[in-house]
XYZ file of C-alpha atoms in Angstrom:
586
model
C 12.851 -38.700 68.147
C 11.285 -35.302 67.725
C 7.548 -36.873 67.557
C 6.471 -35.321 70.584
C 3.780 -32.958 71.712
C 5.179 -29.270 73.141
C 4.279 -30.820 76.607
C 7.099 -33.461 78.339
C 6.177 -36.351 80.934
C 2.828 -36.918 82.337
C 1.584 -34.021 80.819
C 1.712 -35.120 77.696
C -0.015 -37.973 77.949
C -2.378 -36.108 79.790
C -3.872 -34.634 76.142
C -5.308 -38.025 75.466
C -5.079 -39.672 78.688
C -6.277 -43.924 77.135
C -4.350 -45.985 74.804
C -4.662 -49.541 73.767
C -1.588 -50.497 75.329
C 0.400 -48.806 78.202
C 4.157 -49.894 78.758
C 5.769 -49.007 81.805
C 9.559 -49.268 81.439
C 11.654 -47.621 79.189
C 14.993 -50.187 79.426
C 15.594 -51.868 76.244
C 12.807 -54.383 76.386
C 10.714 -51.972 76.638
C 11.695 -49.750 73.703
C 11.516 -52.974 71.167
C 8.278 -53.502 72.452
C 6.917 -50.231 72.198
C 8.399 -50.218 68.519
C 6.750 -53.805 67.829
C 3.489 -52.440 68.350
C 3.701 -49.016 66.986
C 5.390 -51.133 63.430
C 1.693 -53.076 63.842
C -0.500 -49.621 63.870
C -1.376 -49.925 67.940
C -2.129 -47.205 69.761
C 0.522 -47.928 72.560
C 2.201 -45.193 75.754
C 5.196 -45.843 77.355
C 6.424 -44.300 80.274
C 10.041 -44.294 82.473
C 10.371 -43.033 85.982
C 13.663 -42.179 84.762
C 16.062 -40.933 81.474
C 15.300 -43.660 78.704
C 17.710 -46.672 79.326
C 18.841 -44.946 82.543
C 18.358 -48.563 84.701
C 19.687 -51.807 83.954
C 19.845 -51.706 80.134
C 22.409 -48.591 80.919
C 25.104 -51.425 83.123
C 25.310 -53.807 80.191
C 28.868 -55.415 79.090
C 28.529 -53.544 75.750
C 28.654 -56.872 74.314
C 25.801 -58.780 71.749
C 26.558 -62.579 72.591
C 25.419 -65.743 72.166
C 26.255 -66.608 76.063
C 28.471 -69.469 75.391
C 28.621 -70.398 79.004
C 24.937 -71.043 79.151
C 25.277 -74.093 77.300
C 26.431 -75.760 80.322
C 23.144 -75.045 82.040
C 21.704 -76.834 79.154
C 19.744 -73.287 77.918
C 20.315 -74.416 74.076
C 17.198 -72.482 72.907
C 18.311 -69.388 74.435
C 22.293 -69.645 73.201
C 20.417 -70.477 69.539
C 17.832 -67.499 69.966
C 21.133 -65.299 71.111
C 23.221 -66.090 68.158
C 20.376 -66.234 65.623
C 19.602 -62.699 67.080
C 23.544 -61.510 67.051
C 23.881 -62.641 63.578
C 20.501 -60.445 62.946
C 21.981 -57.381 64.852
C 25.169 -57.439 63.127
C 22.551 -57.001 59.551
C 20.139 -54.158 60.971
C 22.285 -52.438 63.523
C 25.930 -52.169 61.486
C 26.278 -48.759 63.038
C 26.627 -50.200 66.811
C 26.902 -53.731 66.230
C 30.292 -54.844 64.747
C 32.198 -58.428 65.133
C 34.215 -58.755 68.023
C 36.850 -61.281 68.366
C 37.444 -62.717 71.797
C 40.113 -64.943 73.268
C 39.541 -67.566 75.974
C 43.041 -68.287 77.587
C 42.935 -71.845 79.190
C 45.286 -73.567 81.942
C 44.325 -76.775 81.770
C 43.562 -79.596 79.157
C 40.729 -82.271 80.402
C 39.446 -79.773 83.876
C 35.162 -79.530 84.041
C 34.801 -82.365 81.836
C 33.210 -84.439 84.193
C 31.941 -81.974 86.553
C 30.015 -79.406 83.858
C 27.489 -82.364 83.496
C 27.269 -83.001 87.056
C 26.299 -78.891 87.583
C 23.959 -79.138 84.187
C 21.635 -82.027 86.666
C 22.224 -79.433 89.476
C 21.335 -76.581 87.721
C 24.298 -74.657 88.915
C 24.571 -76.649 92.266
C 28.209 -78.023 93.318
C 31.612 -75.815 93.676
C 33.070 -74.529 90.483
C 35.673 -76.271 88.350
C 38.117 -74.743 86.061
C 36.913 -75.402 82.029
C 39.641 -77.031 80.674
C 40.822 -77.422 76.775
C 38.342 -80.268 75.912
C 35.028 -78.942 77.687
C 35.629 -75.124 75.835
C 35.822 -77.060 72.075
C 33.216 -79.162 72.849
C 31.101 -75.644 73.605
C 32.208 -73.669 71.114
C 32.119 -76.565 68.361
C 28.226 -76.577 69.690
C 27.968 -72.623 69.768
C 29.525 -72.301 66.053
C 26.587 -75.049 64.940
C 24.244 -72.162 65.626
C 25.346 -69.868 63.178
C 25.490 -72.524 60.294
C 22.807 -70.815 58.665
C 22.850 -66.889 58.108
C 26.534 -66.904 60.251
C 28.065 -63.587 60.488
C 31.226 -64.347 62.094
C 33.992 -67.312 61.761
C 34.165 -70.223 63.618
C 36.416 -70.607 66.446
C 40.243 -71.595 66.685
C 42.334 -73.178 69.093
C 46.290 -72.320 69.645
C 48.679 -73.895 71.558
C 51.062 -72.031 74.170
C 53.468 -70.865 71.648
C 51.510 -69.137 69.085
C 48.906 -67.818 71.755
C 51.845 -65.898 73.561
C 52.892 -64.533 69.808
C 49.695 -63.475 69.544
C 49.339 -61.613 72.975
C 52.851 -61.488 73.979
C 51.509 -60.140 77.718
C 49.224 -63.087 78.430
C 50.668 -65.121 81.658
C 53.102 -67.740 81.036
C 51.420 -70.712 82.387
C 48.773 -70.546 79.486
C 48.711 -73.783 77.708
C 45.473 -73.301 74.979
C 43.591 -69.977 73.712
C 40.632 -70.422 71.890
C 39.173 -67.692 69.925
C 35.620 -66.925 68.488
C 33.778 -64.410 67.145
C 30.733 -62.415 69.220
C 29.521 -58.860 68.682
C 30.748 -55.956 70.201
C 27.594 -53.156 70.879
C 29.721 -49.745 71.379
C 26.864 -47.417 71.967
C 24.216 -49.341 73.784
C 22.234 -46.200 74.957
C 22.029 -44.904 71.338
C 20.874 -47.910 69.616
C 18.288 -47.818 72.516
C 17.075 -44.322 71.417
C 17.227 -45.352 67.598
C 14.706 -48.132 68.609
C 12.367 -45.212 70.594
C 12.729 -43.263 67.542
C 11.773 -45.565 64.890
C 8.274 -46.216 67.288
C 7.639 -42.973 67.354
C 7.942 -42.296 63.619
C 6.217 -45.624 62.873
C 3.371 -44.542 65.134
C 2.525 -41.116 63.852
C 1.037 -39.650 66.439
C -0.529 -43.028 68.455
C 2.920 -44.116 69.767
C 3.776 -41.911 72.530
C 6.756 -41.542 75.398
C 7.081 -40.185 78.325
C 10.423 -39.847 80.156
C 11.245 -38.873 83.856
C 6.901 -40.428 84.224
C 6.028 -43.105 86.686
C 3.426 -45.832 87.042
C 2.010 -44.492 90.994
C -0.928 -46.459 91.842
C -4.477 -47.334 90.046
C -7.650 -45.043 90.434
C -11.070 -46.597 89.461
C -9.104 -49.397 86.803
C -6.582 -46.784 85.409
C -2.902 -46.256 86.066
C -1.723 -42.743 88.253
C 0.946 -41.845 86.253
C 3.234 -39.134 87.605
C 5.616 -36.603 85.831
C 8.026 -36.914 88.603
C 9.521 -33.430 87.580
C 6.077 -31.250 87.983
C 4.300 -33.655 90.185
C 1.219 -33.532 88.205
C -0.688 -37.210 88.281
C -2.956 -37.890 85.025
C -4.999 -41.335 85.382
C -4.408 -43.211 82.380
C -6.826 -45.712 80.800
C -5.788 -49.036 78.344
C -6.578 -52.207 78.061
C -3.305 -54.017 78.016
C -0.385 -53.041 80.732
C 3.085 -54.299 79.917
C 5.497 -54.429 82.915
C 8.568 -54.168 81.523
C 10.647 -52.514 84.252
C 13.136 -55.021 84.770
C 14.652 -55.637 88.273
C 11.780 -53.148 89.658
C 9.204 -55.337 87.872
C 8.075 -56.942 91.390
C 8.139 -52.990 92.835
C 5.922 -51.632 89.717
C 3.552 -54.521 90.249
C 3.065 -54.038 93.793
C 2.391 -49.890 92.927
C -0.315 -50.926 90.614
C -2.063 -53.090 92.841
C -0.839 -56.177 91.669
C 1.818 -57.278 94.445
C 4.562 -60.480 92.602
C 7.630 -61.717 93.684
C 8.967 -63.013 90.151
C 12.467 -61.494 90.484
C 15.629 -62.605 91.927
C 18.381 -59.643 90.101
C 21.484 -60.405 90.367
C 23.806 -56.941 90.567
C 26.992 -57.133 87.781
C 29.293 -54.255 88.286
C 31.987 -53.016 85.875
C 35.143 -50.286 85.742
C 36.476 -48.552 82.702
C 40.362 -47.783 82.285
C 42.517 -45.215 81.129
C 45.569 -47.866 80.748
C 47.132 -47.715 77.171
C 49.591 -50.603 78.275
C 46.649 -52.605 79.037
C 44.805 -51.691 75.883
C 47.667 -52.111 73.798
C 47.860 -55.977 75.530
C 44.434 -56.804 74.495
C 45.532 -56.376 70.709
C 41.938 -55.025 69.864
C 40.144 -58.269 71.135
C 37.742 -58.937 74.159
C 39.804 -61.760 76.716
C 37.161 -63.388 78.368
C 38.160 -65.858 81.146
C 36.864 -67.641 84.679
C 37.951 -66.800 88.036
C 38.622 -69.073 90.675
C 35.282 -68.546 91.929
C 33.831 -69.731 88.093
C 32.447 -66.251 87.510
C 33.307 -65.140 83.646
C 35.259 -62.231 83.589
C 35.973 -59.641 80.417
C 38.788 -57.519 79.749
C 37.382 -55.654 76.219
C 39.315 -52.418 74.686
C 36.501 -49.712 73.541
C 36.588 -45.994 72.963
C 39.949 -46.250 73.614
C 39.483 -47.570 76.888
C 39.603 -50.790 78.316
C 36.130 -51.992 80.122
C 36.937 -54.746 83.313
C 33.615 -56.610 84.082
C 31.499 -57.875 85.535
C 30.069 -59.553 89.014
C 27.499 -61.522 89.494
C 26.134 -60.975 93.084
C 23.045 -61.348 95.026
C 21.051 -57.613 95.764
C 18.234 -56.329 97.647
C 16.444 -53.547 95.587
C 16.202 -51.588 98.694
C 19.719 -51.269 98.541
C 21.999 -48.571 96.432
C 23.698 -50.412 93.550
C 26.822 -49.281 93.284
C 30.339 -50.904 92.684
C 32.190 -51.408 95.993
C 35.827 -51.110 96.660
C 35.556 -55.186 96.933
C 34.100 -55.720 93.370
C 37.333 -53.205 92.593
C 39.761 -55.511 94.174
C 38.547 -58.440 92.544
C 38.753 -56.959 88.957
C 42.217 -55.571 89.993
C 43.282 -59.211 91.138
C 41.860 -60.849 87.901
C 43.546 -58.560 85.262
C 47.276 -59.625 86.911
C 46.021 -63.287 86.701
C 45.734 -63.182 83.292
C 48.656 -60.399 82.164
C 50.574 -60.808 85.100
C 53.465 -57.967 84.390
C 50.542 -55.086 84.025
C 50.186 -53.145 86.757
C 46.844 -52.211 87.237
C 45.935 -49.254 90.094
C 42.532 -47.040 91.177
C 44.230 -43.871 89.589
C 43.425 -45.427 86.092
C 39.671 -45.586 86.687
C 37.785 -43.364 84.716
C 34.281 -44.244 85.254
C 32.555 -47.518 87.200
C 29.141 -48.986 86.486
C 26.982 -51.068 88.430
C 23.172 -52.409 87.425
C 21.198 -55.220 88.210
C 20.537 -58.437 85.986
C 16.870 -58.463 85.468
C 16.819 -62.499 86.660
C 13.967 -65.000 87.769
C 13.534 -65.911 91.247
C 15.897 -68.651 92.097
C 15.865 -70.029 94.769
C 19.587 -71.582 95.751
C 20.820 -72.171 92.385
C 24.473 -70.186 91.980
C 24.236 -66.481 90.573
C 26.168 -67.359 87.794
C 23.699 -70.404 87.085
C 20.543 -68.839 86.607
C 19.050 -69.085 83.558
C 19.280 -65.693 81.782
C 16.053 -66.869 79.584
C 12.543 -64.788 79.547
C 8.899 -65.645 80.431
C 5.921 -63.698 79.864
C 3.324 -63.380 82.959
C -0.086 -62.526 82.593
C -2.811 -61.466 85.437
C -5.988 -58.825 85.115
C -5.205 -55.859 86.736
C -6.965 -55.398 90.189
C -10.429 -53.561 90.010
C -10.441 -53.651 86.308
C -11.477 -56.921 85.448
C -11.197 -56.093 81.262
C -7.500 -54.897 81.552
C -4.598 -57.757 81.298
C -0.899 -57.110 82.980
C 1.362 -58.514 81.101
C 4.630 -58.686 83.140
C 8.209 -59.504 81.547
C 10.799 -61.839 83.697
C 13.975 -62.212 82.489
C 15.588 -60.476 79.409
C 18.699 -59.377 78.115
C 20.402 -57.037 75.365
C 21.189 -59.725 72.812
C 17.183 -60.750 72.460
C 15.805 -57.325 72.967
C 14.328 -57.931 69.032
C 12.855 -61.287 69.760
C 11.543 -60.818 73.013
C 10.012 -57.165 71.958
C 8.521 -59.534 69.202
C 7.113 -62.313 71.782
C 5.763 -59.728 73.991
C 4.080 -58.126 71.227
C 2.626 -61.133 70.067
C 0.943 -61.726 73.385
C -0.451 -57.967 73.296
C -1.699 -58.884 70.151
C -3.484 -62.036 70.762
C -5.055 -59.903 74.250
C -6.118 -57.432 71.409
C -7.374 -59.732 69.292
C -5.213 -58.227 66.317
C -2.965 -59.831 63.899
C 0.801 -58.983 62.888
C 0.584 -57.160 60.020
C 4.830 -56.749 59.787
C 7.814 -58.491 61.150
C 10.781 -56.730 62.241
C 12.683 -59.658 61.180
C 15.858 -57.848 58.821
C 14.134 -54.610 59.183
C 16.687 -52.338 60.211
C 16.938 -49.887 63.353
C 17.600 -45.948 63.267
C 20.830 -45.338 61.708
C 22.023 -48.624 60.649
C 18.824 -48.174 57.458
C 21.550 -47.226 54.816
C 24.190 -47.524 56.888
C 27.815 -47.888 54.593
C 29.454 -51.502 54.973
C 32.192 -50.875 52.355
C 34.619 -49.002 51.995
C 33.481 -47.361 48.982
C 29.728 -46.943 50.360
C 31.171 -44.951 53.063
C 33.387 -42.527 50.908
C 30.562 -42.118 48.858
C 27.940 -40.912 51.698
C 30.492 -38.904 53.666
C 30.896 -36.700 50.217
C 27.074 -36.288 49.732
C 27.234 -35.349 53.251
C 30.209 -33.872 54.637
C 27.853 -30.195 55.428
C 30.759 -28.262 54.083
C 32.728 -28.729 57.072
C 35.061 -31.519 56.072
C 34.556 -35.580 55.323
C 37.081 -35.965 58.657
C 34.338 -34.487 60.843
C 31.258 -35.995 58.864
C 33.091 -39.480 59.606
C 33.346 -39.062 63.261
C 29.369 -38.341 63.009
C 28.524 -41.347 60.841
C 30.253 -43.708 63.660
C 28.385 -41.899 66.383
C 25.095 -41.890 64.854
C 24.813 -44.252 62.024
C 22.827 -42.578 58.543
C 20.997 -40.342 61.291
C 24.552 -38.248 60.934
C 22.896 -36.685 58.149
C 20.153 -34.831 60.250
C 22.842 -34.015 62.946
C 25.111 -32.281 59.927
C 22.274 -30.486 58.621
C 21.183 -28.719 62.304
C 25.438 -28.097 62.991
C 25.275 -26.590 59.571
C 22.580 -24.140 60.390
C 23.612 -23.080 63.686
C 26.070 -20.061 63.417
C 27.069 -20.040 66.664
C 28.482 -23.391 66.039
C 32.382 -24.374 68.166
C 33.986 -27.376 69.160
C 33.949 -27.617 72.993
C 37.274 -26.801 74.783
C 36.994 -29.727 77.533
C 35.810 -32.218 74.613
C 36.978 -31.114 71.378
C 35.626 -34.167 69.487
C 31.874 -32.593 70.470
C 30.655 -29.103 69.441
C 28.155 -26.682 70.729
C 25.148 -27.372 68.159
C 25.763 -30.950 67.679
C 24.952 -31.245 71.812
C 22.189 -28.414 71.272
C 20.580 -31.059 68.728
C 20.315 -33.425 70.781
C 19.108 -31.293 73.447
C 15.859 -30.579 70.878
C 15.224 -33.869 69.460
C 16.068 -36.320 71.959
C 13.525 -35.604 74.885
C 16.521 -34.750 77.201
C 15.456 -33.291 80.479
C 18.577 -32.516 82.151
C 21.821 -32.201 82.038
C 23.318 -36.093 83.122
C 20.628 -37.078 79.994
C 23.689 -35.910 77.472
C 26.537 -36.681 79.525
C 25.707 -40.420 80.736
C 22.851 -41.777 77.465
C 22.951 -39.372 74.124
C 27.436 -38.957 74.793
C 30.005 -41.428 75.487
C 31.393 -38.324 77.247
C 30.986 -40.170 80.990
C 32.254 -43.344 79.659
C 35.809 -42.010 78.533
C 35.691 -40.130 81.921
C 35.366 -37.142 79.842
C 33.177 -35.488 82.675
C 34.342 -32.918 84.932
C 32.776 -29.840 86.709
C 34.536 -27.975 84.052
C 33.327 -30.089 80.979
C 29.970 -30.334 82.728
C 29.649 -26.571 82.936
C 30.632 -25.617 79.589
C 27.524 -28.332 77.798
C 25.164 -26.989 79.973
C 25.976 -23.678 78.980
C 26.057 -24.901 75.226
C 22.432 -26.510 75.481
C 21.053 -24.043 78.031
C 19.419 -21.818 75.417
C 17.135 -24.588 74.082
C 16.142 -25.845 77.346
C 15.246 -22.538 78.687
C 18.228 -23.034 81.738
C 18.608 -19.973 83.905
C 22.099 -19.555 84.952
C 20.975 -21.293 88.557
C 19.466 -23.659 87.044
C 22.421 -24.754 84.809
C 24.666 -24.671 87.987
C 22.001 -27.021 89.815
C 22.377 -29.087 86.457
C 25.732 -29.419 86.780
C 25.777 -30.382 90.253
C 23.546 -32.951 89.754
C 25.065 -34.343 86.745
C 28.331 -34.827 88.443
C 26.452 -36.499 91.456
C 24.886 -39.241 88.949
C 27.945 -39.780 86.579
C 29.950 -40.908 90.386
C 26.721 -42.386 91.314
C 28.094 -46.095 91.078
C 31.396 -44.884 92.989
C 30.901 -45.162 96.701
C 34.374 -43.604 97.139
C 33.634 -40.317 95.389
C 33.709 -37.635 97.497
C 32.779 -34.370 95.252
C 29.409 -32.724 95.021
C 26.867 -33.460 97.406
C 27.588 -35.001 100.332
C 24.588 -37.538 100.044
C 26.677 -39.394 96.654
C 27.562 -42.168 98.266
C 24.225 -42.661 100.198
C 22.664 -44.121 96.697
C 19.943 -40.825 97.436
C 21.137 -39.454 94.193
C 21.595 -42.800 91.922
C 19.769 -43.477 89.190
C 19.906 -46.938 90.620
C 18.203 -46.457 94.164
C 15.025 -46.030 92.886
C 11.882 -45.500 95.145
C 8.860 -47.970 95.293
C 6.552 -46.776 92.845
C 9.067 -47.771 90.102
């Protein structure tokens, strides 16, 4: 990701202040659009008010899924689109994408059978039924037909009571069925996120270019204000296509560039990670996804050694902080001892909590859970410049970042007046090009590239950054003032200053929350915080003040979901410091 002038933010841009395309948003949609275009030769910007994949596409469930449950809605083109683009993912992304078994447990034999057609009329209207035995084969027998061709992953299987509890020995009792299928588990979201930026910015040579911690303002004489929100400076930016793709703010963005919508209805999904090795030990390595009795779908998933408890599905004004309330804790609490009812579960195992906002459609008073998570593509000139189109995304989610990168591409494109000249289809992202599937591939790249400090260590790198390992081995390897960290041994000194140089981070939350899984293990303290800023300070130019400030407002961010947190600043559970409350000109 080094392919970046010596200037950051707004200033940048400001060198060359026009480009054919300008994409505001740096979430996940974003990024595979940006990379769509710079694969096709366009002279496309991007900007993000905030870190890259700092907003919504940084609260996913770490999951790449079909969305079995939308079939009741009746979104088949969207389940088909999901899987087709799992099965993809699983090809081009091997280094975060990996199979994932998950286990439904089910209560009941024949309950929803005649009520999930009665909610598919409604679109979501009506209360919620439990989905019995018959209505989950009759999904997943449909969600296994669309992986026929290309499939990645078995087909499903059903178990009676007796050799589901064998199975999972902790589930509750009373279950009668478990069915289990095969999704995609995405471990590192954030990363594969910067793998897309960097393959745009390598593609481009020189005419892609990104701009973190920048927003979209307003609009002087037809071009956007863009501000680097760290200097202040403002550089008026010229180009004759403007993709929205800021997600839940897309409404807020439109409105700063002149162009006022009201396409979005979010929906905020919240989520708590566990230090519980009784619990992870229970889920026997797979993903239990059930219902509550409210019909929201609930996931208890083991990852990094921890076990993730999500998610919520509740209405939110964007005015308000998102954050994950002592309620949404309760409820996750409550659900885990419905389904493994002898596991104690208690706030003292919490490690870290996450809360973002579903980048929805307006709608209306269909159910949360109900609307459709599909996409649509607006389109509208931008006001006082009559020859530049807004193109605004609605809708979107991590599983079709590829194809709807690819769709919104395709409607720059046709504004252009250009043709594709390459599909992304199979091509693959960052570190999964090379990336070892077999056993023997991998022994064979971790001795061509084990730096001379051991194939142990040059594993851990390969599953943390894919084939782009070997550039993070070669910088460890010259750095003599190389150490493992004492508060997070698994990390060292140069391999954090390395990503410090080539991954456009501005401060010091950039490493712990996006380019580390450091926050997610609950890794993060004032002392762990402390000693990385110290380790990265010399390539950021960080006075000793400023790496205390750092610190402070690292610590402030990584809490910032956690209204209950009461260290750092006093203003942490205002939402003043969340990456989440985010102010209008988004």
């Amino acid at each position: 990701m080094t392919a970046s002038s010596s200037k950051r933010g707004a200033g940048a841009l400001a060198e060359r202040p026009h480009a054919d395309v300008l994409i505001i948003g740096g979430g996940i949609n974003g990024l595979a659009t940006f990379r769509e275009l710079a694969l096709q030769g366009v002279d496309v910007a991007l900007v993000e008010r905030g870190d890259f994949v700092s907003g919504a596409s940084a609260a996913s469930s770490h999951m790449i899924h079909g969305g079995i449950r939308y079939l009741e809605n009746g979104e088949f083109r969207l389940v088909h689109e999901a899987v087709t683009e799992r099965n993809g993912l699983l090809r081009i992304a091997p280094h975060y994408v990996s199979p994932l078994q998950t286990t439904i447990p089910i209560y009941s034999t024949f309950s929803g059978v005649l009520s999930a057609p009665l909610r598919f009329l409604r679109h979501g209207g009506g209360k919620p039924r439990e989905r019995g035995a018959m209505l989950i084969k009759i999904g997943l027998v449909i969600y296994d037909s669309f992986s026929r061709n290309g499939g990645r992953v078995p087909a499903h299987s059903f178990h009676g009571r007796k050799k589901s509890l064998v199975a999972l020995p902790r589930l509750n009792p009373k279950v009668k069925y478990t069915a289990t299928y095969w999704d995609a588990s995405l471990h590192d979201p954030e990363r594969l996120a910067l793998d897309v930026l960097r393959d745009a910015l390598t593609a481009g040579r020189g005419r892609a270019r990104a701009a973190n911690y920048t927003a979209a303002v307003g609009v002087d004489d037809g071009r956007i204000v863009l501000r680097d929100l760290e200097t202040g400076d403002e550089t008026p930016f010229s180009a004759s296509v403007v993709v929205n793709a800021s997600g839940p703010w897309t409404d807020i963005t439109n409105t700063a560039i002149g162009h006022a919508t009201s396409y979005m209805g979010g929906t905020k999904g919240s989520h708590i990670v566990l230090d519980h090795p009784e619990l992870l030990e229970a889920t026997a390595g797979r993903e239990l996804f059930f219902e509550g009795s409210d019909g929201r779908i609930v996931l208890i998933y083991p990852l990094k050694g921890r076990v993730l408890v999500g998610t919520t599905d509740l209405e939110h004004d964007m005015a308000d902080p998102i954050v994950c309330t002592e309620e949404e804790v309760d409820y996750f609490i409550d659900l885990v001892g419905q389904v493994l009812p002898d596991i104690a579960v208690d706030r003292s195992q919490i490690v870290y909590r996450f809360s973002g906002v579903r980048p929805l459609p307006g709608h209306g008073d269909v159910a949360a859970g109900f609307v459709s998570r599909d996409y649509r593509i607006e389109s509208a000139p931008l006001e006082g410049a009559p020859g530049t189109t807004v193109l605004s995304l609605v809708g979107g989610k991590w599983t079709t970042f590829r194809a709807s990168g690819e769709r919104l591409a395709d409607h720059v494109l046709a504004v252009l007046s250009r043709a594709r000249v390459r599909s992304t289809k199979g091509l693959p992202i960052g570190g999964g090009r090379g990336y070892p599937t077999s056993e023997a591939a991998r022994r064979q790249w971790l001795a061509a590239h084990e730096g001379g400090f051991g194939v142990e260590r040059a594993a851990t790198l390969l599953d943390r950054y894919g084939t782009i390992a070997a550039d993070v081995i070669e910088a460890i390897a010259d750095d003599d003032d190389d150490r493992p960290l004492k508060s997070a041994p698994d990390y060292s000194t140069a391999e954090l200053r390395h990503l410090a140089r080539t991954e456009a981070v501005v401060h010091l939350d950039d490493i712990l929350l996006r380019r580390t899984s450091l926050a997610f293990v609950g890794a993060v303290t004032a002392e762990s915080a402390a000693e990385i800023a110290e380790a990265i300070a010399p390539v950021l130019g960080w006075s000793a003040r400023k790496r205390q400030d750092e610190v402070e407002r690292a610590l402030v961010r990584v809490h910032a979901a956690d209204p209950s947190w009461q260290g750092g600043r006093s203003d942490a559970a205002t939402g003043d410091a969340s990456r989440s409350s985010v102010p209008a000109e988004r």
